[in-house]
Amino acid sequence: MEFFIDTAIVDEIREINEWGVLSGVTTNPSLIVASGRDFREVVLEIAEMVGGAISAEVTSLDAAGMIKEGKEVAAWHKDVVVKLPLTPAGLQACKALTREGIKTNVTLCFSVPQALLAARAGATYISPFAGRVDDIGWDGIELIRQIKEAYVLGDIQTKVLAASIRHPMHVQQAALAGADVATIPYKVFTQMIKHPLTQAGLDGFMKDWAKRAGASPETPASEAGTNPQAGGVTPQGQPTQGGSKQ
């Protein structure tokens, strides 16, 4: 499963991109407003940074407006994916843009029939909103699983992009449900990387290393001196000759 980040905050994207895990970015009008920056400027900066699919959403509500806006947005950069709402006008625009070779991401999907319609219109990605489905008492991950199953049975190539991810368990469940992509908020990425046993293990390794280098456990590893076996000082403070005998 590929990972996208769901934000328009460039600093957040830069940080997670440096981990080496991102395949793309999703934005929407709300995220662009939150960034406080020009739409095109943000999209271009993101595209040059990440080098993967960048979803940029249209704001027109009629098909003609969506098509016009979609063509303009797609021309900004080769990696731009035009994001469209799952409405009759959005499907019409999806079909027209797909015919011109423009990639699309049909968003605000909440049912399997909607996902099937989007696929027939040629959507590159379909974005079921797991968290929002959970909010109304349904099962958002089950929706993702059912969409993927329907696509596999129908030999449909549209990619299932799990959206509205609220916590790390959503990511795990989406992967097990067969999602092709999960678009994840910055906060959830920072939660995914953490585990108390990872930190405890690292702390233990560093304390052991500090002791071996002739320093107290409280001494930071960066200040602990050299490894006695590689030269430096012995635990008793005596100089060595560059390493132990084999």
JSON list of C-alpha atoms in Angstrom, two decimals, residues 4-187:
[
{"chain": "A", "resi": 4, "resn": "PHE", "atom": "CA", "xyz": [0.20, 9.85, 0.59]},
{"chain": "A", "resi": 5, "resn": "ILE", "atom": "CA", "xyz": [0.12, 12.71, 3.08]},
{"chain": "A", "resi": 6, "resn": "ASP", "atom": "CA", "xyz": [-3.13, 14.65, 3.42]},
{"chain": "A", "resi": 7, "resn": "THR", "atom": "CA", "xyz": [-2.09, 18.27, 3.95]},
{"chain": "A", "resi": 8, "resn": "ALA", "atom": "CA", "xyz": [-1.10, 21.47, 2.18]},
{"chain": "A", "resi": 9, "resn": "ILE", "atom": "CA", "xyz": [1.38, 22.55, 4.87]},
{"chain": "A", "resi": 10, "resn": "VAL", "atom": "CA", "xyz": [4.72, 22.40, 3.08]},
{"chain": "A", "resi": 11, "resn": "ASP", "atom": "CA", "xyz": [6.79, 22.00, 6.26]},
{"chain": "A", "resi": 12, "resn": "GLU", "atom": "CA", "xyz": [4.75, 18.92, 7.23]},
{"chain": "A", "resi": 13, "resn": "ILE", "atom": "CA", "xyz": [5.20, 17.42, 3.77]},
{"chain": "A", "resi": 14, "resn": "ARG", "atom": "CA", "xyz": [8.93, 18.11, 3.78]},
{"chain": "A", "resi": 15, "resn": "GLU", "atom": "CA", "xyz": [9.41, 16.40, 7.15]},
{"chain": "A", "resi": 16, "resn": "ILE", "atom": "CA", "xyz": [7.55, 13.21, 6.25]},
{"chain": "A", "resi": 17, "resn": "ASN", "atom": "CA", "xyz": [9.01, 13.13, 2.74]},
{"chain": "A", "resi": 18, "resn": "GLU", "atom": "CA", "xyz": [12.49, 13.03, 4.31]},
{"chain": "A", "resi": 19, "resn": "TRP", "atom": "CA", "xyz": [11.54, 9.69, 5.88]},
{"chain": "A", "resi": 20, "resn": "GLY", "atom": "CA", "xyz": [11.51, 8.24, 2.35]},
{"chain": "A", "resi": 21, "resn": "VAL", "atom": "CA", "xyz": [7.97, 6.84, 2.57]},
{"chain": "A", "resi": 22, "resn": "LEU", "atom": "CA", "xyz": [5.79, 9.19, 0.51]},
{"chain": "A", "resi": 23, "resn": "SER", "atom": "CA", "xyz": [4.38, 8.41, -2.93]},
{"chain": "A", "resi": 24, "resn": "GLY", "atom": "CA", "xyz": [2.13, 11.46, -3.17]},
{"chain": "A", "resi": 25, "resn": "VAL", "atom": "CA", "xyz": [0.08, 14.21, -1.54]},
{"chain": "A", "resi": 26, "resn": "THR", "atom": "CA", "xyz": [-3.62, 14.98, -1.38]},
{"chain": "A", "resi": 27, "resn": "THR", "atom": "CA", "xyz": [-5.00, 18.48, -0.87]},
{"chain": "A", "resi": 28, "resn": "ASN", "atom": "CA", "xyz": [-8.48, 19.96, -0.82]},
{"chain": "A", "resi": 29, "resn": "PRO", "atom": "CA", "xyz": [-9.88, 23.51, -0.65]},
{"chain": "A", "resi": 30, "resn": "SER", "atom": "CA", "xyz": [-10.03, 23.40, 3.16]},
{"chain": "A", "resi": 31, "resn": "LEU", "atom": "CA", "xyz": [-6.38, 22.35, 3.41]},
{"chain": "A", "resi": 32, "resn": "ILE", "atom": "CA", "xyz": [-5.30, 25.05, 0.96]},
{"chain": "A", "resi": 33, "resn": "VAL", "atom": "CA", "xyz": [-7.14, 27.69, 2.99]},
{"chain": "A", "resi": 34, "resn": "ALA", "atom": "CA", "xyz": [-5.48, 26.38, 6.16]},
{"chain": "A", "resi": 35, "resn": "SER", "atom": "CA", "xyz": [-2.07, 26.76, 4.51]},
{"chain": "A", "resi": 36, "resn": "GLY", "atom": "CA", "xyz": [-2.75, 30.47, 3.92]},
{"chain": "A", "resi": 37, "resn": "ARG", "atom": "CA", "xyz": [-0.97, 30.39, 0.57]},
{"chain": "A", "resi": 38, "resn": "ASP", "atom": "CA", "xyz": [-1.72, 30.62, -3.16]},
{"chain": "A", "resi": 39, "resn": "PHE", "atom": "CA", "xyz": [-3.16, 27.37, -4.55]},
{"chain": "A", "resi": 40, "resn": "ARG", "atom": "CA", "xyz": [-0.92, 27.06, -7.62]},
{"chain": "A", "resi": 41, "resn": "GLU", "atom": "CA", "xyz": [2.18, 28.08, -5.70]},
{"chain": "A", "resi": 42, "resn": "VAL", "atom": "CA", "xyz": [1.59, 25.41, -3.07]},
{"chain": "A", "resi": 43, "resn": "VAL", "atom": "CA", "xyz": [0.85, 22.66, -5.60]},
{"chain": "A", "resi": 44, "resn": "LEU", "atom": "CA", "xyz": [3.99, 23.41, -7.62]},
{"chain": "A", "resi": 45, "resn": "GLU", "atom": "CA", "xyz": [6.20, 23.49, -4.53]},
{"chain": "A", "resi": 46, "resn": "ILE", "atom": "CA", "xyz": [4.76, 20.18, -3.36]},
{"chain": "A", "resi": 47, "resn": "ALA", "atom": "CA", "xyz": [5.14, 18.58, -6.79]},
{"chain": "A", "resi": 48, "resn": "GLU", "atom": "CA", "xyz": [8.80, 19.48, -7.03]},
{"chain": "A", "resi": 49, "resn": "MET", "atom": "CA", "xyz": [9.44, 18.22, -3.50]},
{"chain": "A", "resi": 50, "resn": "VAL", "atom": "CA", "xyz": [7.67, 14.86, -3.52]},
{"chain": "A", "resi": 51, "resn": "GLY", "atom": "CA", "xyz": [7.83, 13.70, -7.13]},
{"chain": "A", "resi": 52, "resn": "GLY", "atom": "CA", "xyz": [4.60, 11.69, -6.97]},
{"chain": "A", "resi": 53, "resn": "ALA", "atom": "CA", "xyz": [0.85, 12.07, -7.48]},
{"chain": "A", "resi": 54, "resn": "ILE", "atom": "CA", "xyz": [-0.42, 15.42, -6.19]},
{"chain": "A", "resi": 55, "resn": "SER", "atom": "CA", "xyz": [-4.21, 15.71, -5.91]},
{"chain": "A", "resi": 56, "resn": "ALA", "atom": "CA", "xyz": [-5.49, 19.24, -6.50]},
{"chain": "A", "resi": 57, "resn": "GLU", "atom": "CA", "xyz": [-9.24, 19.75, -6.17]},
{"chain": "A", "resi": 58, "resn": "VAL", "atom": "CA", "xyz": [-11.45, 21.88, -8.39]},
{"chain": "A", "resi": 59, "resn": "THR", "atom": "CA", "xyz": [-13.90, 24.31, -6.81]},
{"chain": "A", "resi": 60, "resn": "SER", "atom": "CA", "xyz": [-16.43, 24.66, -9.62]},
{"chain": "A", "resi": 61, "resn": "LEU", "atom": "CA", "xyz": [-19.76, 22.89, -9.11]},
{"chain": "A", "resi": 62, "resn": "ASP", "atom": "CA", "xyz": [-20.90, 22.50, -12.73]},
{"chain": "A", "resi": 63, "resn": "ALA", "atom": "CA", "xyz": [-19.37, 20.07, -15.22]},
{"chain": "A", "resi": 64, "resn": "ALA", "atom": "CA", "xyz": [-18.19, 22.70, -17.69]},
{"chain": "A", "resi": 65, "resn": "GLY", "atom": "CA", "xyz": [-16.47, 24.65, -14.92]},
{"chain": "A", "resi": 66, "resn": "MET", "atom": "CA", "xyz": [-14.85, 21.51, -13.52]},
{"chain": "A", "resi": 67, "resn": "ILE", "atom": "CA", "xyz": [-13.55, 20.49, -16.93]},
{"chain": "A", "resi": 68, "resn": "LYS", "atom": "CA", "xyz": [-12.11, 23.94, -17.62]},
{"chain": "A", "resi": 69, "resn": "GLU", "atom": "CA", "xyz": [-10.57, 24.21, -14.17]},
{"chain": "A", "resi": 70, "resn": "GLY", "atom": "CA", "xyz": [-9.33, 20.63, -14.29]},
{"chain": "A", "resi": 71, "resn": "LYS", "atom": "CA", "xyz": [-7.44, 21.25, -17.54]},
{"chain": "A", "resi": 72, "resn": "GLU", "atom": "CA", "xyz": [-5.85, 24.37, -16.10]},
{"chain": "A", "resi": 73, "resn": "VAL", "atom": "CA", "xyz": [-4.77, 22.62, -12.89]},
{"chain": "A", "resi": 74, "resn": "ALA", "atom": "CA", "xyz": [-3.45, 19.57, -14.76]},
{"chain": "A", "resi": 75, "resn": "ALA", "atom": "CA", "xyz": [-1.28, 21.85, -16.89]},
{"chain": "A", "resi": 76, "resn": "TRP", "atom": "CA", "xyz": [0.58, 23.12, -13.81]},
{"chain": "A", "resi": 77, "resn": "HIS", "atom": "CA", "xyz": [2.69, 19.97, -13.47]},
{"chain": "A", "resi": 78, "resn": "LYS", "atom": "CA", "xyz": [2.85, 16.44, -14.91]},
{"chain": "A", "resi": 79, "resn": "ASP", "atom": "CA", "xyz": [2.21, 14.87, -11.48]},
{"chain": "A", "resi": 80, "resn": "VAL", "atom": "CA", "xyz": [-1.02, 16.77, -10.76]},
{"chain": "A", "resi": 81, "resn": "VAL", "atom": "CA", "xyz": [-4.12, 14.61, -10.34]},
{"chain": "A", "resi": 82, "resn": "VAL", "atom": "CA", "xyz": [-7.40, 16.49, -10.68]},
{"chain": "A", "resi": 83, "resn": "LYS", "atom": "CA", "xyz": [-9.64, 15.92, -7.68]},
{"chain": "A", "resi": 84, "resn": "LEU", "atom": "CA", "xyz": [-13.38, 15.89, -8.37]},
{"chain": "A", "resi": 85, "resn": "PRO", "atom": "CA", "xyz": [-16.47, 15.46, -6.15]},
{"chain": "A", "resi": 86, "resn": "LEU", "atom": "CA", "xyz": [-18.63, 12.39, -6.57]},
{"chain": "A", "resi": 87, "resn": "THR", "atom": "CA", "xyz": [-21.60, 14.21, -8.10]},
{"chain": "A", "resi": 88, "resn": "PRO", "atom": "CA", "xyz": [-23.23, 13.92, -11.54]},
{"chain": "A", "resi": 89, "resn": "ALA", "atom": "CA", "xyz": [-21.20, 16.94, -12.67]},
{"chain": "A", "resi": 90, "resn": "GLY", "atom": "CA", "xyz": [-18.06, 15.42, -11.15]},
{"chain": "A", "resi": 91, "resn": "LEU", "atom": "CA", "xyz": [-18.57, 12.16, -13.03]},
{"chain": "A", "resi": 92, "resn": "GLN", "atom": "CA", "xyz": [-19.14, 14.03, -16.28]},
{"chain": "A", "resi": 93, "resn": "ALA", "atom": "CA", "xyz": [-15.94, 15.99, -15.74]},
{"chain": "A", "resi": 94, "resn": "CYS", "atom": "CA", "xyz": [-14.08, 12.81, -14.80]},
{"chain": "A", "resi": 95, "resn": "LYS", "atom": "CA", "xyz": [-15.05, 11.17, -18.08]},
{"chain": "A", "resi": 96, "resn": "ALA", "atom": "CA", "xyz": [-14.09, 14.21, -20.15]},
{"chain": "A", "resi": 97, "resn": "LEU", "atom": "CA", "xyz": [-10.73, 14.69, -18.42]},
{"chain": "A", "resi": 98, "resn": "THR", "atom": "CA", "xyz": [-9.92, 10.98, -18.58]},
{"chain": "A", "resi": 99, "resn": "ARG", "atom": "CA", "xyz": [-10.48, 11.02, -22.35]},
{"chain": "A", "resi": 100, "resn": "GLU", "atom": "CA", "xyz": [-7.79, 13.69, -22.57]},
{"chain": "A", "resi": 101, "resn": "GLY", "atom": "CA", "xyz": [-5.31, 11.61, -20.58]},
{"chain": "A", "resi": 102, "resn": "ILE", "atom": "CA", "xyz": [-5.67, 13.60, -17.35]},
{"chain": "A", "resi": 103, "resn": "LYS", "atom": "CA", "xyz": [-5.54, 11.61, -14.11]},
{"chain": "A", "resi": 104, "resn": "THR", "atom": "CA", "xyz": [-8.41, 12.06, -11.67]},
{"chain": "A", "resi": 105, "resn": "ASN", "atom": "CA", "xyz": [-9.21, 11.40, -8.03]},
{"chain": "A", "resi": 106, "resn": "VAL", "atom": "CA", "xyz": [-12.94, 11.17, -7.34]},
{"chain": "A", "resi": 107, "resn": "THR", "atom": "CA", "xyz": [-13.50, 12.15, -3.72]},
{"chain": "A", "resi": 108, "resn": "LEU", "atom": "CA", "xyz": [-16.25, 12.14, -1.09]},
{"chain": "A", "resi": 109, "resn": "CYS", "atom": "CA", "xyz": [-17.16, 8.50, -1.72]},
{"chain": "A", "resi": 110, "resn": "PHE", "atom": "CA", "xyz": [-19.38, 6.83, 0.86]},
{"chain": "A", "resi": 111, "resn": "SER", "atom": "CA", "xyz": [-20.80, 3.74, -0.85]},
{"chain": "A", "resi": 112, "resn": "VAL", "atom": "CA", "xyz": [-19.92, 0.89, -3.22]},
{"chain": "A", "resi": 113, "resn": "PRO", "atom": "CA", "xyz": [-22.41, 2.04, -5.89]},
{"chain": "A", "resi": 114, "resn": "GLN", "atom": "CA", "xyz": [-20.78, 5.47, -5.89]},
{"chain": "A", "resi": 115, "resn": "ALA", "atom": "CA", "xyz": [-17.37, 3.82, -6.29]},
{"chain": "A", "resi": 116, "resn": "LEU", "atom": "CA", "xyz": [-18.61, 1.76, -9.22]},
{"chain": "A", "resi": 117, "resn": "LEU", "atom": "CA", "xyz": [-19.96, 4.87, -10.94]},
{"chain": "A", "resi": 118, "resn": "ALA", "atom": "CA", "xyz": [-16.64, 6.66, -10.51]},
{"chain": "A", "resi": 119, "resn": "ALA", "atom": "CA", "xyz": [-14.77, 3.69, -11.96]},
{"chain": "A", "resi": 120, "resn": "ARG", "atom": "CA", "xyz": [-17.04, 3.64, -15.02]},
{"chain": "A", "resi": 121, "resn": "ALA", "atom": "CA", "xyz": [-16.32, 7.33, -15.50]},
{"chain": "A", "resi": 122, "resn": "GLY", "atom": "CA", "xyz": [-12.61, 6.48, -15.67]},
{"chain": "A", "resi": 123, "resn": "ALA", "atom": "CA", "xyz": [-11.37, 7.64, -12.27]},
{"chain": "A", "resi": 124, "resn": "THR", "atom": "CA", "xyz": [-7.69, 6.97, -11.60]},
{"chain": "A", "resi": 125, "resn": "TYR", "atom": "CA", "xyz": [-8.37, 6.96, -7.85]},
{"chain": "A", "resi": 126, "resn": "ILE", "atom": "CA", "xyz": [-11.51, 6.62, -5.75]},
{"chain": "A", "resi": 127, "resn": "SER", "atom": "CA", "xyz": [-11.40, 8.12, -2.25]},
{"chain": "A", "resi": 128, "resn": "PRO", "atom": "CA", "xyz": [-13.75, 6.46, 0.27]},
{"chain": "A", "resi": 129, "resn": "PHE", "atom": "CA", "xyz": [-13.81, 8.42, 3.54]},
{"chain": "A", "resi": 130, "resn": "ALA", "atom": "CA", "xyz": [-13.31, 5.82, 6.28]},
{"chain": "A", "resi": 131, "resn": "GLY", "atom": "CA", "xyz": [-13.39, 8.20, 9.25]},
{"chain": "A", "resi": 132, "resn": "ARG", "atom": "CA", "xyz": [-16.49, 10.06, 8.16]},
{"chain": "A", "resi": 133, "resn": "VAL", "atom": "CA", "xyz": [-18.32, 6.78, 7.52]},
{"chain": "A", "resi": 134, "resn": "ASP", "atom": "CA", "xyz": [-17.39, 5.67, 11.05]},
{"chain": "A", "resi": 135, "resn": "ASP", "atom": "CA", "xyz": [-18.76, 8.99, 12.35]},
{"chain": "A", "resi": 136, "resn": "ILE", "atom": "CA", "xyz": [-22.28, 8.12, 11.21]},
{"chain": "A", "resi": 137, "resn": "GLY", "atom": "CA", "xyz": [-22.20, 4.66, 12.78]},
{"chain": "A", "resi": 138, "resn": "TRP", "atom": "CA", "xyz": [-21.21, 2.63, 9.74]},
{"chain": "A", "resi": 139, "resn": "ASP", "atom": "CA", "xyz": [-17.95, 0.74, 9.16]},
{"chain": "A", "resi": 140, "resn": "GLY", "atom": "CA", "xyz": [-15.54, 2.79, 7.06]},
{"chain": "A", "resi": 141, "resn": "ILE", "atom": "CA", "xyz": [-12.94, 0.05, 6.72]},
{"chain": "A", "resi": 142, "resn": "GLU", "atom": "CA", "xyz": [-15.58, -2.44, 5.64]},
{"chain": "A", "resi": 143, "resn": "LEU", "atom": "CA", "xyz": [-16.58, 0.03, 2.92]},
{"chain": "A", "resi": 144, "resn": "ILE", "atom": "CA", "xyz": [-12.99, 0.07, 1.67]},
{"chain": "A", "resi": 145, "resn": "ARG", "atom": "CA", "xyz": [-12.89, -3.74, 1.69]},
{"chain": "A", "resi": 146, "resn": "GLN", "atom": "CA", "xyz": [-16.16, -4.00, -0.25]},
{"chain": "A", "resi": 147, "resn": "ILE", "atom": "CA", "xyz": [-15.06, -1.46, -2.86]},
{"chain": "A", "resi": 148, "resn": "LYS", "atom": "CA", "xyz": [-11.77, -3.30, -3.39]},
{"chain": "A", "resi": 149, "resn": "GLU", "atom": "CA", "xyz": [-13.59, -6.62, -3.67]},
{"chain": "A", "resi": 150, "resn": "ALA", "atom": "CA", "xyz": [-16.02, -5.21, -6.23]},
{"chain": "A", "resi": 151, "resn": "TYR", "atom": "CA", "xyz": [-13.12, -3.77, -8.24]},
{"chain": "A", "resi": 152, "resn": "VAL", "atom": "CA", "xyz": [-11.20, -7.04, -8.20]},
{"chain": "A", "resi": 153, "resn": "LEU", "atom": "CA", "xyz": [-14.27, -9.02, -9.29]},
{"chain": "A", "resi": 154, "resn": "GLY", "atom": "CA", "xyz": [-14.95, -6.53, -12.06]},
{"chain": "A", "resi": 155, "resn": "ASP", "atom": "CA", "xyz": [-11.30, -6.29, -13.13]},
{"chain": "A", "resi": 156, "resn": "ILE", "atom": "CA", "xyz": [-11.46, -2.54, -12.51]},
{"chain": "A", "resi": 157, "resn": "GLN", "atom": "CA", "xyz": [-8.15, -0.68, -12.52]},
{"chain": "A", "resi": 158, "resn": "THR", "atom": "CA", "xyz": [-9.25, 2.35, -10.46]},
{"chain": "A", "resi": 159, "resn": "LYS", "atom": "CA", "xyz": [-7.08, 2.52, -7.32]},
{"chain": "A", "resi": 160, "resn": "VAL", "atom": "CA", "xyz": [-8.74, 2.54, -3.90]},
{"chain": "A", "resi": 161, "resn": "LEU", "atom": "CA", "xyz": [-7.38, 5.47, -1.90]},
{"chain": "A", "resi": 162, "resn": "ALA", "atom": "CA", "xyz": [-8.37, 5.24, 1.77]},
{"chain": "A", "resi": 163, "resn": "ALA", "atom": "CA", "xyz": [-9.12, 8.76, 2.99]},
{"chain": "A", "resi": 164, "resn": "SER", "atom": "CA", "xyz": [-10.31, 10.39, 6.22]},
{"chain": "A", "resi": 165, "resn": "ILE", "atom": "CA", "xyz": [-7.74, 8.38, 8.18]},
{"chain": "A", "resi": 166, "resn": "ARG", "atom": "CA", "xyz": [-8.03, 9.21, 11.88]},
{"chain": "A", "resi": 167, "resn": "HIS", "atom": "CA", "xyz": [-5.42, 7.03, 13.63]},
{"chain": "A", "resi": 168, "resn": "PRO", "atom": "CA", "xyz": [-2.72, 4.39, 12.98]},
{"chain": "A", "resi": 169, "resn": "MET", "atom": "CA", "xyz": [-5.19, 1.51, 13.33]},
{"chain": "A", "resi": 170, "resn": "HIS", "atom": "CA", "xyz": [-7.09, 2.92, 10.36]},
{"chain": "A", "resi": 171, "resn": "VAL", "atom": "CA", "xyz": [-3.90, 2.61, 8.31]},
{"chain": "A", "resi": 172, "resn": "GLN", "atom": "CA", "xyz": [-3.38, -0.99, 9.38]},
{"chain": "A", "resi": 173, "resn": "GLN", "atom": "CA", "xyz": [-7.00, -1.90, 8.71]},
{"chain": "A", "resi": 174, "resn": "ALA", "atom": "CA", "xyz": [-7.02, -0.16, 5.32]},
{"chain": "A", "resi": 175, "resn": "ALA", "atom": "CA", "xyz": [-3.95, -2.15, 4.26]},
{"chain": "A", "resi": 176, "resn": "LEU", "atom": "CA", "xyz": [-5.57, -5.40, 5.33]},
{"chain": "A", "resi": 177, "resn": "ALA", "atom": "CA", "xyz": [-8.77, -4.40, 3.50]},
{"chain": "A", "resi": 178, "resn": "GLY", "atom": "CA", "xyz": [-6.79, -4.15, 0.26]},
{"chain": "A", "resi": 179, "resn": "ALA", "atom": "CA", "xyz": [-6.52, -0.38, -0.19]},
{"chain": "A", "resi": 180, "resn": "ASP", "atom": "CA", "xyz": [-3.98, 0.59, -2.84]},
{"chain": "A", "resi": 181, "resn": "VAL", "atom": "CA", "xyz": [-3.19, 3.90, -1.13]},
{"chain": "A", "resi": 182, "resn": "ALA", "atom": "CA", "xyz": [-3.82, 5.56, 2.23]},
{"chain": "A", "resi": 183, "resn": "THR", "atom": "CA", "xyz": [-3.71, 9.33, 2.48]},
{"chain": "A", "resi": 184, "resn": "ILE", "atom": "CA", "xyz": [-2.64, 10.10, 6.01]},
{"chain": "A", "resi": 185, "resn": "PRO", "atom": "CA", "xyz": [-2.62, 13.34, 8.05]},
{"chain": "A", "resi": 186, "resn": "TYR", "atom": "CA", "xyz": [0.70, 14.56, 9.43]},
{"chain": "A", "resi": 187, "resn": "LYS", "atom": "CA", "xyz": [-0.39, 13.85, 13.01]}
]
